[in-house]
mmCIF file of C-alpha atoms and ligand atoms in Angstrom:
data_model
loop_
_atom_site.group_PDB
_atom_site.id
_atom_site.type_symbol
_atom_site.label_atom_id
_atom_site.label_comp_id
_atom_site.label_asym_id
_atom_site.label_seq_id
_atom_site.Cartn_x
_atom_site.Cartn_y
_atom_site.Cartn_z
ATOM 1 C CA MET S 1 -37.262 152.324 44.945
ATOM 2 C CA ILE S 2 -39.450 149.775 43.252
ATOM 3 C CA ASN S 3 -41.161 147.045 45.200
ATOM 4 C CA LEU S 4 -40.846 143.896 43.122
ATOM 5 C CA ASN S 5 -43.947 142.452 44.763
ATOM 6 C CA GLU S 6 -45.856 144.802 42.524
ATOM 7 C CA TYR S 7 -44.400 142.861 39.642
ATOM 8 C CA GLY S 8 -45.685 139.596 41.013
ATOM 9 C CA TRP S 9 -42.584 138.613 42.949
ATOM 10 C CA ASN S 10 -43.671 136.517 45.909
ATOM 11 C CA LEU S 11 -42.248 134.948 48.998
ATOM 12 C CA GLU S 12 -41.909 131.545 47.431
ATOM 13 C CA TYR S 13 -38.857 132.738 45.581
ATOM 14 C CA LYS S 14 -37.198 134.354 48.559
ATOM 15 C CA GLN S 15 -35.596 131.139 49.693
ATOM 16 C CA ASP S 16 -33.524 131.325 46.519
ATOM 17 C CA ILE S 17 -31.883 134.579 47.439
ATOM 18 C CA LYS S 18 -28.140 134.347 47.318
ATOM 19 C CA GLN S 19 -25.695 136.793 48.733
ATOM 20 C CA GLY S 20 -25.224 139.887 46.656
ATOM 21 C CA LEU S 21 -27.905 139.014 44.162
ATOM 22 C CA ILE S 22 -31.207 140.820 43.949
ATOM 23 C CA PRO S 23 -34.447 139.618 42.406
ATOM 24 C CA ALA S 24 -35.664 141.098 39.135
ATOM 25 C CA ARG S 25 -38.254 140.470 36.458
ATOM 26 C CA VAL S 26 -37.583 140.386 32.730
ATOM 27 C CA VAL S 27 -39.716 142.969 30.926
ATOM 28 C CA GLU S 28 -38.046 142.915 27.533
ATOM 29 C CA VAL S 29 -35.720 140.714 25.510
ATOM 30 C CA HIS S 30 -33.884 141.731 22.369
ATOM 31 C CA ARG S 31 -31.628 138.880 21.397
ATOM 32 C CA GLU S 32 -28.980 138.804 24.134
ATOM 33 C CA LEU S 33 -29.997 142.136 25.634
ATOM 34 C CA TYR S 34 -32.424 142.179 28.496
ATOM 35 C CA LYS S 35 -34.392 144.854 30.200
ATOM 36 C CA VAL S 36 -35.290 143.878 33.735
ATOM 37 C CA VAL S 37 -37.027 145.626 36.572
ATOM 38 C CA CYS S 38 -35.535 145.424 40.051
ATOM 39 C CA GLU S 39 -35.564 147.495 43.225
ATOM 40 C CA HIS S 40 -33.423 150.121 41.488
ATOM 41 C CA GLY S 41 -35.894 150.471 38.635
ATOM 42 C CA GLU S 42 -35.556 149.329 35.072
ATOM 43 C CA VAL S 43 -32.030 148.342 34.079
ATOM 44 C CA ASN S 44 -30.250 146.775 31.149
ATOM 45 C CA ALA S 45 -28.861 143.313 31.694
ATOM 46 C CA ARG S 46 -27.008 140.482 30.041
ATOM 47 C CA LEU S 47 -26.530 136.867 30.962
ATOM 48 C CA LYS S 48 -23.577 136.303 33.238
ATOM 49 C CA GLY S 49 -20.701 134.234 31.820
ATOM 50 C CA THR S 50 -21.171 131.429 34.305
ATOM 51 C CA PHE S 51 -24.858 131.428 33.465
ATOM 52 C CA TYR S 52 -24.091 130.938 29.765
ATOM 53 C CA LYS S 53 -21.885 128.017 30.547
ATOM 54 C CA GLU S 54 -24.613 126.244 32.436
ATOM 55 C CA ILE S 55 -27.188 126.582 29.685
ATOM 56 C CA LYS S 56 -28.031 123.155 28.376
ATOM 57 C CA PHE S 57 -31.461 123.591 26.940
ATOM 58 C CA ASP S 58 -33.361 126.354 25.272
ATOM 59 C CA ASP S 59 -35.679 126.597 28.235
ATOM 60 C CA ASP S 60 -32.786 127.562 30.499
ATOM 61 C CA ILE S 61 -32.736 130.974 28.821
ATOM 62 C CA PRO S 62 -34.681 133.776 30.513
ATOM 63 C CA VAL S 63 -37.693 135.126 28.619
ATOM 64 C CA VAL S 64 -40.209 137.907 29.150
ATOM 65 C CA GLY S 65 -41.966 137.447 32.476
ATOM 66 C CA ASP S 66 -39.175 135.441 34.062
ATOM 67 C CA PHE S 67 -37.959 136.134 37.552
ATOM 68 C CA VAL S 68 -34.185 136.155 37.770
ATOM 69 C CA TYR S 69 -31.412 136.982 40.199
ATOM 70 C CA LEU S 70 -29.336 139.926 39.238
ATOM 71 C CA GLN S 71 -25.805 140.999 39.939
ATOM 72 C CA TYR S 72 -26.691 144.649 39.942
ATOM 73 C CA ASN S 73 -24.287 147.115 38.385
ATOM 74 C CA GLN S 74 -25.077 150.764 38.816
ATOM 75 C CA TYR S 75 -22.554 151.852 36.163
ATOM 76 C CA GLY S 76 -23.421 149.551 33.291
ATOM 77 C CA ASP S 77 -25.198 146.394 32.315
ATOM 78 C CA SER S 78 -26.250 144.233 35.223
ATOM 79 C CA LEU S 79 -25.717 140.499 35.011
ATOM 80 C CA ILE S 80 -28.385 137.839 35.181
ATOM 81 C CA ALA S 81 -26.959 135.107 37.368
ATOM 82 C CA LYS S 82 -29.852 132.800 37.990
ATOM 83 C CA LEU S 83 -33.245 131.918 36.583
ATOM 84 C CA CYS S 84 -36.086 131.196 39.018
ATOM 85 C CA LYS S 85 -38.365 128.241 38.595
ATOM 86 C CA ARG S 86 -41.330 129.188 36.430
ATOM 87 C CA LYS S 87 -44.838 128.795 37.695
ATOM 88 C CA SER S 88 -46.253 128.919 34.175
ATOM 89 C CA LYS S 89 -44.947 129.157 30.643
ATOM 90 C CA PHE S 90 -45.830 128.958 27.012
ATOM 91 C CA SER S 91 -43.371 127.209 24.811
ATOM 92 C CA ARG S 92 -42.927 126.044 21.324
ATOM 93 C CA THR S 93 -41.403 122.677 20.647
ATOM 94 C CA ASP S 94 -41.528 122.771 16.884
ATOM 95 C CA PHE S 95 -39.647 125.916 16.168
ATOM 96 C CA SER S 96 -37.519 126.612 13.174
ATOM 97 C CA GLY S 97 -33.958 127.681 13.595
ATOM 98 C CA HIS S 98 -34.051 130.513 16.114
ATOM 99 C CA ALA S 99 -31.866 128.626 18.548
ATOM 100 C CA ALA S 100 -29.064 130.690 19.935
ATOM 101 C CA ALA S 101 -25.601 129.409 19.171
ATOM 102 C CA TYR S 102 -24.884 128.543 22.790
ATOM 103 C CA VAL S 103 -27.781 126.121 23.057
ATOM 104 C CA LYS S 104 -26.397 122.639 22.927
ATOM 105 C CA THR S 105 -29.599 120.698 22.576
ATOM 106 C CA ILE S 106 -32.844 121.918 21.181
ATOM 107 C CA HIS S 107 -35.545 121.129 23.645
ATOM 108 C CA GLU S 108 -38.274 123.689 23.782
ATOM 109 C CA GLN S 109 -38.398 127.381 23.148
ATOM 110 C CA VAL S 110 -40.118 129.256 25.912
ATOM 111 C CA ILE S 111 -42.125 132.264 24.766
ATOM 112 C CA ALA S 112 -43.412 133.823 27.979
ATOM 113 C CA ALA S 113 -43.317 132.939 31.655
ATOM 114 C CA ASN S 114 -44.994 133.468 35.005
ATOM 115 C CA PHE S 115 -48.396 134.674 33.944
ATOM 116 C CA ASP S 116 -51.404 134.018 36.168
ATOM 117 C CA TYR S 117 -54.268 134.078 33.706
ATOM 118 C CA VAL S 118 -54.602 133.195 30.061
ATOM 119 C CA PHE S 119 -57.361 135.215 28.473
ATOM 120 C CA VAL S 120 -58.667 133.015 25.690
ATOM 121 C CA VAL S 121 -60.157 135.585 23.359
ATOM 122 C CA VAL S 122 -62.677 134.577 20.731
ATOM 123 C CA SER S 123 -65.010 136.883 18.921
ATOM 124 C CA LEU S 124 -68.752 136.288 18.882
ATOM 125 C CA ASN S 125 -69.015 136.922 15.198
ATOM 126 C CA HIS S 126 -67.254 135.019 12.444
ATOM 127 C CA ASP S 127 -64.346 133.797 14.474
ATOM 128 C CA PHE S 128 -66.356 131.617 16.838
ATOM 129 C CA ASN S 129 -64.973 128.122 16.607
ATOM 130 C CA ILE S 130 -65.319 125.440 19.273
ATOM 131 C CA ASN S 131 -62.214 123.549 18.247
ATOM 132 C CA ARG S 132 -60.145 126.631 18.534
ATOM 133 C CA ILE S 133 -61.550 127.459 21.958
ATOM 134 C CA GLU S 134 -60.824 123.953 23.116
ATOM 135 C CA ARG S 135 -57.306 124.120 21.809
ATOM 136 C CA TYR S 136 -56.644 127.453 23.499
ATOM 137 C CA ILE S 137 -58.051 126.196 26.786
ATOM 138 C CA GLY S 138 -55.854 123.155 26.441
ATOM 139 C CA ALA S 139 -52.790 125.270 25.787
ATOM 140 C CA ALA S 140 -53.640 127.446 28.792
ATOM 141 C CA ILE S 141 -53.937 124.472 31.121
ATOM 142 C CA VAL S 142 -50.692 123.055 29.795
ATOM 143 C CA SER S 143 -49.046 126.385 30.535
ATOM 144 C CA GLY S 144 -49.835 126.068 34.221
ATOM 145 C CA ALA S 145 -51.963 129.227 34.388
ATOM 146 C CA GLU S 146 -55.708 129.642 34.715
ATOM 147 C CA PRO S 147 -57.731 130.005 31.523
ATOM 148 C CA VAL S 148 -60.564 132.519 31.274
ATOM 149 C CA VAL S 149 -62.658 132.432 28.119
ATOM 150 C CA ILE S 150 -63.620 135.849 26.829
ATOM 151 C CA LEU S 151 -66.150 136.165 24.056
ATOM 152 C CA THR S 152 -65.724 139.562 22.451
ATOM 153 C CA LYS S 153 -67.939 141.810 20.346
ATOM 154 C CA ALA S 154 -71.111 140.853 22.217
ATOM 155 C CA ASP S 155 -72.626 144.028 20.782
ATOM 156 C CA LEU S 156 -72.576 142.369 17.376
ATOM 157 C CA ASN S 157 -74.358 139.192 18.428
ATOM 158 C CA SER S 158 -77.805 139.293 20.020
ATOM 159 C CA GLU S 159 -77.576 135.595 20.823
ATOM 160 C CA TYR S 160 -74.374 135.787 22.816
ATOM 161 C CA GLU S 161 -76.000 134.186 25.875
ATOM 162 C CA LYS S 162 -76.563 130.984 23.975
ATOM 163 C CA TYR S 163 -72.843 130.699 23.308
ATOM 164 C CA VAL S 164 -71.958 131.489 26.889
ATOM 165 C CA ASN S 165 -74.342 128.905 28.296
ATOM 166 C CA GLU S 166 -73.247 126.143 25.981
ATOM 167 C CA LEU S 167 -69.618 126.737 26.795
ATOM 168 C CA LYS S 168 -70.436 126.773 30.495
ATOM 169 C CA LEU S 169 -71.938 123.324 30.154
ATOM 170 C CA GLN S 170 -68.822 122.056 28.500
ATOM 171 C CA TYR S 171 -66.294 123.730 30.780
ATOM 172 C CA GLU S 172 -67.750 123.770 34.241
ATOM 173 C CA ASP S 173 -64.651 124.989 36.011
ATOM 174 C CA ILE S 174 -63.719 127.742 33.625
ATOM 175 C CA ASP S 175 -65.076 131.259 33.653
ATOM 176 C CA ILE S 176 -66.829 132.152 30.384
ATOM 177 C CA ILE S 177 -67.417 135.872 29.966
ATOM 178 C CA ALA S 178 -69.082 137.779 27.129
ATOM 179 C CA ILE S 179 -67.926 141.360 26.729
ATOM 180 C CA SER S 180 -67.910 144.283 24.386
ATOM 181 C CA SER S 181 -64.944 146.597 24.397
ATOM 182 C CA LYS S 182 -66.989 148.975 22.332
ATOM 183 C CA THR S 183 -69.883 149.437 24.767
ATOM 184 C CA GLY S 184 -68.124 148.332 27.953
ATOM 185 C CA PHE S 185 -70.621 145.545 28.419
ATOM 186 C CA GLY S 186 -69.437 142.726 30.692
ATOM 187 C CA LEU S 187 -66.080 144.262 31.547
ATOM 188 C CA GLU S 188 -66.855 144.313 35.275
ATOM 189 C CA ALA S 189 -66.792 140.514 35.248
ATOM 190 C CA LEU S 190 -63.082 140.706 34.409
ATOM 191 C CA GLU S 191 -62.222 142.825 37.428
ATOM 192 C CA LYS S 192 -61.474 139.876 39.662
ATOM 193 C CA TYR S 193 -58.597 138.968 37.374
ATOM 194 C CA LEU S 194 -57.156 142.448 37.272
ATOM 195 C CA ASN S 195 -55.454 142.425 40.628
ATOM 196 C CA LYS S 196 -52.205 144.045 41.592
ATOM 197 C CA GLY S 197 -49.201 141.964 40.699
ATOM 198 C CA LYS S 198 -51.067 139.567 38.439
ATOM 199 C CA THR S 199 -49.910 138.934 34.895
ATOM 200 C CA LEU S 200 -52.140 138.270 31.911
ATOM 201 C CA VAL S 201 -51.518 136.865 28.476
ATOM 202 C CA PHE S 202 -53.932 136.819 25.585
ATOM 203 C CA LEU S 203 -54.493 133.959 23.199
ATOM 204 C CA GLY S 204 -56.622 134.623 20.172
ATOM 205 C CA SER S 205 -56.553 135.087 16.437
ATOM 206 C CA SER S 206 -55.847 138.408 14.876
ATOM 207 C CA GLY S 207 -58.835 140.739 14.728
ATOM 208 C CA VAL S 208 -60.827 139.246 17.610
ATOM 209 C CA GLY S 209 -60.366 142.367 19.702
ATOM 210 C CA LYS S 210 -57.406 141.673 21.975
ATOM 211 C CA SER S 211 -55.925 145.150 21.627
ATOM 212 C CA SER S 212 -59.317 146.755 22.116
ATOM 213 C CA LEU S 213 -59.758 144.698 25.254
ATOM 214 C CA VAL S 214 -56.379 145.686 26.682
ATOM 215 C CA ASN S 215 -57.280 149.314 26.070
ATOM 216 C CA ALA S 216 -60.712 148.857 27.618
ATOM 217 C CA ILE S 217 -59.448 147.248 30.804
ATOM 218 C CA SER S 218 -56.562 149.652 31.183
ATOM 219 C CA GLY S 219 -58.581 152.745 30.424
ATOM 220 C CA GLU S 220 -55.752 154.018 28.240
ATOM 221 C CA GLU S 221 -54.874 153.604 24.632
ATOM 222 C CA ILE S 222 -52.000 151.210 25.115
ATOM 223 C CA MET S 223 -52.444 149.132 22.006
ATOM 224 C CA LYS S 224 -53.081 150.159 18.482
ATOM 225 C CA VAL S 225 -56.424 148.892 17.276
ATOM 226 C CA ASN S 226 -56.703 148.260 13.609
ATOM 227 C CA SER S 227 -58.767 145.914 11.551
ATOM 228 C CA ILE S 228 -56.339 145.998 8.679
ATOM 229 C CA ARG S 229 -53.034 145.631 10.376
ATOM 230 C CA ASP S 230 -50.029 143.434 9.767
ATOM 231 C CA ASP S 231 -49.823 140.564 12.143
ATOM 232 C CA ASP S 232 -46.299 141.278 13.161
ATOM 233 C CA SER S 233 -45.769 143.457 16.153
ATOM 234 C CA LYS S 234 -44.257 146.508 14.508
ATOM 235 C CA GLY S 235 -45.954 149.680 15.537
ATOM 236 C CA ARG S 236 -48.536 147.827 17.501
ATOM 237 C CA HIS S 237 -48.109 149.556 20.805
ATOM 238 C CA THR S 238 -48.973 153.190 20.824
ATOM 239 C CA THR S 239 -47.623 154.297 24.165
ATOM 240 C CA THR S 240 -44.992 151.686 24.862
ATOM 241 C CA HIS S 241 -42.826 149.076 23.226
ATOM 242 C CA ARG S 242 -42.580 147.024 26.352
ATOM 243 C CA GLN S 243 -43.169 143.330 26.093
ATOM 244 C CA LEU S 244 -44.340 143.216 29.673
ATOM 245 C CA ILE S 245 -46.705 146.121 30.112
ATOM 246 C CA MET S 246 -47.728 147.489 33.478
ATOM 247 C CA LEU S 247 -51.281 148.793 33.373
ATOM 248 C CA ALA S 248 -52.461 151.628 35.610
ATOM 249 C CA SER S 249 -54.350 149.042 37.651
ATOM 250 C CA LYS S 250 -50.965 147.377 38.378
ATOM 251 C CA THR S 251 -51.950 144.309 36.430
ATOM 252 C CA MET S 252 -49.415 143.302 33.808
ATOM 253 C CA VAL S 253 -49.874 142.124 30.257
ATOM 254 C CA ILE S 254 -47.280 140.125 28.359
ATOM 255 C CA ASP S 255 -47.414 140.895 24.677
ATOM 256 C CA THR S 256 -44.615 139.608 22.470
ATOM 257 C CA PRO S 257 -44.489 138.593 18.812
ATOM 258 C CA GLY S 258 -44.096 134.990 19.974
ATOM 259 C CA MET S 259 -47.285 135.195 22.019
ATOM 260 C CA ARG S 260 -49.162 136.479 19.036
ATOM 261 C CA GLU S 261 -47.840 133.659 16.880
ATOM 262 C CA LEU S 262 -49.125 131.177 19.411
ATOM 263 C CA GLY S 263 -52.586 132.615 19.026
ATOM 264 C CA MET S 264 -52.425 131.945 15.335
ATOM 265 C CA TRP S 265 -51.631 128.265 15.446
ATOM 266 C CA ASP S 266 -53.881 126.305 13.245
ATOM 267 C CA ALA S 267 -56.705 124.646 15.104
ATOM 268 C CA GLY S 268 -55.943 121.018 15.573
ATOM 269 C CA ASP S 269 -52.788 119.519 16.817
ATOM 270 C CA GLY S 270 -51.202 122.243 18.899
ATOM 271 C CA ILE S 271 -51.882 120.269 22.037
ATOM 272 C CA LYS S 272 -50.750 117.010 20.626
ATOM 273 C CA LYS S 273 -47.448 118.582 19.690
ATOM 274 C CA THR S 274 -47.084 119.891 23.201
ATOM 275 C CA PHE S 275 -47.381 116.394 24.561
ATOM 276 C CA ASP S 276 -45.764 114.351 21.824
ATOM 277 C CA ASP S 277 -43.085 113.136 24.183
ATOM 278 C CA ILE S 278 -45.600 111.862 26.735
ATOM 279 C CA GLU S 279 -47.593 110.041 24.129
ATOM 280 C CA GLU S 280 -44.421 108.504 22.779
ATOM 281 C CA LEU S 281 -43.493 107.319 26.254
ATOM 282 C CA MET S 282 -46.903 105.775 26.760
ATOM 283 C CA GLU S 283 -46.385 103.636 23.726
ATOM 284 C CA LYS S 284 -43.388 102.129 25.470
ATOM 285 C CA CYS S 285 -45.336 100.901 28.502
ATOM 286 C CA LYS S 286 -45.290 97.129 28.858
ATOM 287 C CA PHE S 287 -49.054 96.874 28.939
ATOM 288 C CA SER S 288 -51.051 98.601 26.266
ATOM 289 C CA ASP S 289 -53.811 99.450 28.772
ATOM 290 C CA CYS S 290 -51.327 100.714 31.368
ATOM 291 C CA SER S 291 -52.874 103.198 33.787
ATOM 292 C CA HIS S 292 -49.372 104.551 34.606
ATOM 293 C CA LYS S 293 -49.926 104.101 38.305
ATOM 294 C CA SER S 294 -48.492 100.862 39.593
ATOM 295 C CA GLU S 295 -47.989 98.551 36.629
ATOM 296 C CA PRO S 296 -44.572 96.996 36.089
ATOM 297 C CA GLY S 297 -42.722 98.190 33.024
ATOM 298 C CA CYS S 298 -44.500 101.532 32.956
ATOM 299 C CA ALA S 299 -42.470 103.965 30.844
ATOM 300 C CA ILE S 300 -44.179 106.984 32.389
ATOM 301 C CA LYS S 301 -43.425 105.932 35.947
ATOM 302 C CA ASN S 302 -39.873 105.242 34.957
ATOM 303 C CA ALA S 303 -39.479 108.612 33.247
ATOM 304 C CA LEU S 304 -40.912 110.375 36.296
ATOM 305 C CA GLU S 305 -38.486 108.581 38.581
ATOM 306 C CA THR S 306 -35.441 109.349 36.478
ATOM 307 C CA GLY S 307 -36.550 112.924 35.987
ATOM 308 C CA LYS S 308 -36.793 112.519 32.238
ATOM 309 C CA LEU S 309 -40.423 113.528 32.493
ATOM 310 C CA ASP S 310 -41.186 116.563 34.582
ATOM 311 C CA GLU S 311 -43.772 115.817 37.238
ATOM 312 C CA ASP S 312 -45.585 119.123 36.738
ATOM 313 C CA ARG S 313 -45.918 118.458 33.044
ATOM 314 C CA TRP S 314 -47.320 115.027 33.681
ATOM 315 C CA LYS S 315 -49.848 116.488 36.116
ATOM 316 C CA ARG S 316 -50.894 119.055 33.560
ATOM 317 C CA TYR S 317 -51.289 116.405 30.949
ATOM 318 C CA LEU S 318 -53.593 114.441 33.258
ATOM 319 C CA GLN S 319 -55.489 117.575 34.168
ATOM 320 C CA LEU S 320 -55.952 118.388 30.535
ATOM 321 C CA MET S 321 -57.213 114.922 29.782
ATOM 322 C CA ASN S 322 -59.675 115.032 32.625
ATOM 323 C CA GLU S 323 -61.014 118.507 32.428
ATOM 324 C CA ASN S 324 -61.302 119.073 28.770
ATOM 325 C CA ASN S 325 -62.197 115.816 27.173
ATOM 326 C CA PHE S 326 -59.099 115.716 25.115
ATOM 327 C CA VAL S 327 -59.276 111.991 25.467
ATOM 328 C CA LYS S 328 -59.237 110.239 22.174
ATOM 329 C CA GLN S 329 -62.501 108.556 22.892
ATOM 330 C CA LYS S 330 -65.659 108.514 20.939
ATOM 331 C CA SER S 331 -67.742 109.850 23.805
ATOM 332 C CA ALA S 332 -65.690 112.997 24.021
ATOM 333 C CA TYR S 333 -65.784 113.413 20.309
ATOM 334 C CA THR S 334 -69.542 113.006 20.168
ATOM 335 C CA LYS S 335 -70.008 115.462 22.998
ATOM 336 C CA ARG S 336 -68.049 118.039 21.095
ATOM 337 C CA GLU S 337 -69.918 117.390 17.873
ATOM 338 C CA LYS S 338 -73.186 117.767 19.738
ATOM 339 C CA LEU S 339 -72.078 121.042 21.179
ATOM 340 C CA ILE S 340 -71.047 122.374 17.805
ATOM 341 C CA ASN S 341 -74.398 121.432 16.334
ATOM 342 C CA LYS S 342 -76.295 122.906 19.243
ATOM 343 C CA ILE S 343 -74.490 126.167 18.895
ATOM 344 C CA LYS S 344 -75.078 126.191 15.178
ATOM 345 C CA GLY S 345 -78.747 125.666 16.013
ATOM 346 C CA ARG S 346 -79.143 122.260 14.436
HETATM 347 P P1 LIG X 401 -56.727 142.175 17.792
HETATM 348 O O1 LIG X 401 -56.096 141.937 16.472
HETATM 349 O O2 LIG X 401 -57.198 140.895 18.404
HETATM 350 O O3 LIG X 401 -55.872 142.957 18.727
HETATM 351 O O4 LIG X 401 -58.082 143.020 17.507
HETATM 352 P P2 LIG X 401 -58.318 144.610 17.606
HETATM 353 O O5 LIG X 401 -58.489 145.018 19.021
HETATM 354 O O6 LIG X 401 -57.281 145.318 16.813
HETATM 355 O O7 LIG X 401 -59.759 144.730 16.924
HETATM 356 C C1 LIG X 401 -60.018 144.307 15.609
HETATM 357 C C2 LIG X 401 -61.256 145.029 15.101
HETATM 358 O O8 LIG X 401 -62.405 144.660 15.868
HETATM 359 C C3 LIG X 401 -61.165 146.546 15.200
HETATM 360 O O9 LIG X 401 -61.758 147.094 14.050
HETATM 361 C C4 LIG X 401 -61.973 146.873 16.441
HETATM 362 O O10 LIG X 401 -62.527 148.163 16.385
HETATM 363 C C5 LIG X 401 -63.036 145.807 16.414
HETATM 364 N N1 LIG X 401 -63.543 145.502 17.762
HETATM 365 C C6 LIG X 401 -62.811 145.158 18.839
HETATM 366 N N2 LIG X 401 -63.594 144.942 19.922
HETATM 367 C C7 LIG X 401 -64.879 145.172 19.510
HETATM 368 C C8 LIG X 401 -66.167 145.113 20.169
HETATM 369 O O11 LIG X 401 -66.322 144.812 21.343
HETATM 370 N N3 LIG X 401 -67.256 145.395 19.390
HETATM 371 C C9 LIG X 401 -67.158 145.727 18.077
HETATM 372 N N4 LIG X 401 -68.278 145.979 17.396
HETATM 373 N N5 LIG X 401 -65.967 145.788 17.437
HETATM 374 C C10 LIG X 401 -64.841 145.524 18.137
HETATM 375 ZN ZN1 LIG X 402 -47.559 103.193 31.890
#
């Protein structure tokens, strides 16, 4: 009998328990076929008919990492009857034609859900790019999880401390950790994130050392490491094809093709896209310098009240603006430029 708490299930969700339904976590999705883990172990599942009917938006569909309620069937496919509220998610708003036929309105395509930490992985050699780091951190904060910046291949860069310190100045509240999967350097600093029941995702370009890092923290060869490898997921995992992987330490890693695509976004407007709707709303406020707090005719306030704008999303947007200088202001821009120059040694 599996204890779902080990998969990150927590008491918060218990109040949702309905008669005859048991909690489960999605570990794999192949089109309409799901693999979920529940107290009876890993089982195959499909969406229940009544669940289909209630789907309005793309984000109503369960994805890897989601907690769901299951009508368990010991003889065949179990049925997913309910999706639990997500505490974090990555989604794509600008996707191209993957919408399932039963989705009535295209809204956002969720890629992964309910992860605790986003490991922002950047290599200390050629890949190092402040804009990219900032964009990844932004995406992580938007997701609702905690970002941790990991600078890989420290063994290849004798000046790694300089990078760490500069980033620490810029991002006071975010952990910045230099490591080497090759020598094991710095890995102990990651231990506090590798707790039982916690779920990790990795954001980072191809080749920065994500697979090597997963192997290093798990102590097993879970991922195939290859410098000349296709970017699609085929044959990537050596010991498993799971999309939600349970490490020996009981920490989980979500690794799906969609996650990897996210890591390859072009530096630049990923964040803006994520918040296009909010910025559009802001343009509709009566006053152009609206602070969206108490002004009359505030489109944001109105959208929050009518539920058109999700309160959590709005909070994340504000958080992002505050913590990471995403503000379109000169001061923030100059600060970033300065940092880039400092790091480049100018
Ligand atoms: P991924 O595409 O982000 O998963 O990157 P991989 O883990 O496949 O690594 C890409 C290449 O970088 C491989 O050739 C690894 O051997 C190499 N690599 C990964 N981590 C390190 C490290 O800490 N030090 C050094 N020198 N090379 C590394
Ligand atoms: Zn306003």
